[in-house]
Amino acid sequence: MTIPYAVRSLRTSLLALFIIGSLTTACKKSGGVDDVDPRDQYVGVYEGNSRRTLYVSADIFQGPIPGAATTTITKASNPKEIYIENTVVFNGGFSGGYTTRVTAELDGVNFTVIDKSSDEITLPSGKVTSDYTATGLFDLSTKQFVYTSRARALRNGAEYSRTDEVFSTMK
Protein backbone atom coordinates (compact mmCIF):
# COMPACT_ATOMS: atom_id res chain seq x y z
CA MET A 1 0.00 0.00 0.00
CA THR A 2 2.85 2.37 0.37
CA ILE A 3 3.79 2.08 -3.33
CA PRO A 4 0.50 3.49 -4.77
CA TYR A 5 0.59 6.31 -2.23
CA ALA A 6 4.22 7.10 -3.13
CA VAL A 7 3.40 7.09 -6.88
CA ARG A 8 0.38 9.35 -6.35
CA SER A 9 2.44 11.73 -4.19
CA LEU A 10 5.27 11.77 -6.77
CA ARG A 11 2.78 12.37 -9.61
CA THR A 12 1.14 15.25 -7.70
CA SER A 13 4.52 16.79 -6.92
CA LEU A 14 5.64 16.54 -10.58
CA LEU A 15 2.36 18.05 -11.77
CA ALA A 16 2.73 20.93 -9.30
CA LEU A 17 6.33 21.56 -10.42
CA PHE A 18 5.25 21.52 -14.09
CA ILE A 19 2.46 24.04 -13.49
CA ILE A 20 4.66 26.36 -11.43
CA GLY A 21 7.49 26.08 -13.99
CA SER A 22 5.24 26.87 -16.95
CA LEU A 23 3.71 29.86 -15.16
CA THR A 24 7.09 31.38 -14.35
CA THR A 25 8.62 30.85 -17.80
CA ALA A 26 5.58 31.91 -19.83
CA CYS A 27 5.97 35.56 -18.89
CA LYS A 28 7.74 37.91 -21.30
CA LYS A 29 11.04 39.18 -19.98
CA SER A 30 11.89 42.85 -20.53
CA GLY A 31 14.93 43.51 -22.70
CA GLY A 32 14.34 40.39 -24.74
CA VAL A 33 14.32 39.88 -28.47
CA ASP A 34 10.62 40.73 -28.71
CA ASP A 35 11.10 44.35 -27.61
CA VAL A 36 10.03 47.04 -30.08
CA ASP A 37 12.87 48.35 -32.23
CA PRO A 38 12.95 52.18 -31.85
CA ARG A 39 14.12 52.52 -35.48
CA ASP A 40 10.72 51.26 -36.70
CA GLN A 41 9.16 54.69 -36.05
CA TYR A 42 11.58 56.31 -38.53
CA VAL A 43 11.48 53.75 -41.35
CA GLY A 44 9.61 54.92 -44.44
CA VAL A 45 9.58 57.33 -47.34
CA TYR A 46 9.72 61.08 -46.79
CA GLU A 47 9.02 63.79 -49.36
CA GLY A 48 9.86 67.45 -49.20
CA ASN A 49 12.28 70.15 -50.27
CA SER A 50 16.01 70.67 -50.41
CA ARG A 51 18.38 73.56 -50.74
CA ARG A 52 22.02 73.61 -51.86
CA THR A 53 24.34 76.57 -51.36
CA LEU A 54 27.95 76.95 -52.56
CA TYR A 55 30.33 79.31 -50.75
CA VAL A 56 33.76 80.74 -51.60
CA SER A 57 35.61 82.10 -48.57
CA ALA A 58 32.33 82.37 -46.60
CA ASP A 59 30.58 84.38 -49.36
CA ILE A 60 27.69 82.85 -51.27
CA PHE A 61 28.97 81.79 -54.66
CA GLN A 62 25.82 80.10 -55.91
CA GLY A 63 22.44 79.43 -54.42
CA PRO A 64 20.48 78.62 -52.57
CA ILE A 65 19.48 76.15 -55.27
CA PRO A 66 16.00 74.76 -54.54
CA GLY A 67 15.03 71.17 -55.15
CA ALA A 68 12.49 68.45 -54.50
CA ALA A 69 13.68 65.68 -52.17
CA THR A 70 12.65 62.08 -51.61
CA THR A 71 14.24 60.31 -48.65
CA THR A 72 14.03 56.60 -47.89
CA ILE A 73 14.92 55.39 -44.39
CA THR A 74 15.59 51.68 -43.73
CA LYS A 75 17.05 49.79 -40.79
CA ALA A 76 20.73 48.86 -40.91
CA SER A 77 22.14 45.62 -39.57
CA ASN A 78 23.47 47.22 -36.36
CA PRO A 79 20.78 48.06 -33.78
CA LYS A 80 21.51 51.82 -33.50
CA GLU A 81 22.01 52.45 -37.23
CA ILE A 82 19.81 53.38 -40.18
CA TYR A 83 20.36 53.73 -43.91
CA ILE A 84 19.42 57.07 -45.46
CA GLU A 85 18.94 57.56 -49.20
CA ASN A 86 18.33 61.15 -50.29
CA THR A 87 17.37 61.79 -53.91
CA VAL A 88 17.22 65.44 -54.90
CA VAL A 89 16.10 66.92 -58.21
CA PHE A 90 16.89 70.61 -58.61
CA ASN A 91 14.14 72.96 -59.75
CA GLY A 92 13.71 76.68 -60.26
CA GLY A 93 15.72 76.82 -63.48
CA PHE A 94 18.57 74.61 -62.27
CA SER A 95 19.22 71.26 -63.89
CA GLY A 96 20.52 68.06 -62.34
CA GLY A 97 20.39 66.65 -58.88
CA TYR A 98 22.07 64.01 -56.76
CA THR A 99 21.51 60.87 -54.72
CA THR A 100 23.26 60.23 -51.43
CA ARG A 101 23.27 56.82 -49.70
CA VAL A 102 24.73 56.83 -46.19
CA THR A 103 24.65 54.99 -42.88
CA ALA A 104 23.81 57.00 -39.78
CA GLU A 105 24.02 56.26 -36.09
CA LEU A 106 20.97 57.17 -34.02
CA ASP A 107 21.08 58.93 -30.68
CA GLY A 108 17.41 59.27 -29.76
CA VAL A 109 15.84 61.43 -32.49
CA ASN A 110 19.23 62.78 -33.65
CA PHE A 111 21.62 61.06 -36.04
CA THR A 112 25.14 61.44 -37.37
CA VAL A 113 26.41 60.02 -40.67
CA ILE A 114 29.22 57.56 -39.92
CA ASP A 115 30.30 56.09 -43.25
CA LYS A 116 31.00 59.13 -45.42
CA SER A 117 33.81 61.55 -44.64
CA SER A 118 34.73 62.93 -48.08
CA ASP A 119 32.92 64.22 -51.15
CA GLU A 120 33.54 66.38 -54.21
CA ILE A 121 32.48 69.96 -54.75
CA THR A 122 31.84 70.80 -58.40
CA LEU A 123 33.20 74.21 -59.39
CA PRO A 124 33.25 75.90 -62.81
CA SER A 125 36.97 75.07 -62.98
CA GLY A 126 36.48 71.39 -62.07
CA LYS A 127 35.94 69.23 -59.03
CA VAL A 128 37.71 69.56 -55.71
CA THR A 129 37.86 66.82 -53.07
CA SER A 130 36.42 67.90 -49.73
CA ASP A 131 35.76 66.65 -46.23
CA TYR A 132 32.12 65.81 -45.48
CA THR A 133 29.99 65.83 -42.33
CA ALA A 134 26.25 65.30 -41.98
CA THR A 135 23.77 65.30 -39.12
CA GLY A 136 20.03 65.49 -38.73
CA LEU A 137 16.99 64.70 -36.68
CA PHE A 138 13.50 63.26 -36.71
CA ASP A 139 10.56 65.22 -35.30
CA LEU A 140 8.18 62.51 -34.10
CA SER A 141 5.25 64.86 -33.48
CA THR A 142 5.17 66.15 -37.07
CA LYS A 143 6.74 63.09 -38.81
CA GLN A 144 9.42 65.35 -40.28
CA PHE A 145 13.01 64.59 -41.20
CA VAL A 146 15.87 67.12 -41.42
CA TYR A 147 19.26 66.31 -42.97
CA THR A 148 22.12 68.81 -43.13
CA SER A 149 25.49 68.13 -44.72
CA ARG A 150 28.57 70.24 -45.26
CA ALA A 151 31.48 69.67 -47.60
CA ARG A 152 34.60 71.84 -47.17
CA ALA A 153 37.78 72.09 -49.25
CA LEU A 154 40.79 74.31 -49.91
CA ARG A 155 42.02 75.07 -53.42
CA ASN A 156 44.66 77.65 -54.32
CA GLY A 157 44.32 79.27 -50.92
CA ALA A 158 40.56 79.73 -51.14
CA GLU A 159 38.06 77.84 -48.99
CA TYR A 160 35.12 76.31 -50.81
CA SER A 161 32.13 74.83 -49.05
CA ARG A 162 28.76 73.41 -49.95
CA THR A 163 25.77 72.92 -47.68
CA ASP A 164 22.88 70.63 -48.52
CA GLU A 165 19.70 70.69 -46.48
CA VAL A 166 16.72 68.37 -46.82
CA PHE A 167 13.39 69.01 -45.06
CA SER A 168 10.87 66.20 -45.60
CA THR A 169 7.65 64.77 -44.15
CA MET A 170 6.78 61.07 -43.94
CA LYS A 171 4.27 59.96 -46.57
C-alpha angles and dihedrals in degrees: 000000000000093000097062090045091050092048092049091048091048091047091050091048092049091048091050091049091049093051094046091046094050092047093052096045097042093071119097113247118222116243092031130132092272094065117120114265108234090213090068091078090060100043114108146067121303127193129195146098138314137197130200124194128184120205133193113198091340093308120113108256098175134358160312084242110196123218146166115251134202116188126190119197121195133168118263124217094258115075097238097042136089135186117235123196115186118188115187128185114191119229137175095075096316120116129213133027140197145239123220123193115189143155117235133192116227125225103179106298093342126083140189125203109241107177104053122065103152138045140159128258113210113221130176087255094050139280126318124198113238142180115255134209129172136181137164149154146229121232103209095191094058098026089236130150126205123192123181125181133177129197118192131186143162122225125170091344095307124112116227123190138174128198123198121191127186123191113184141162125217114257 
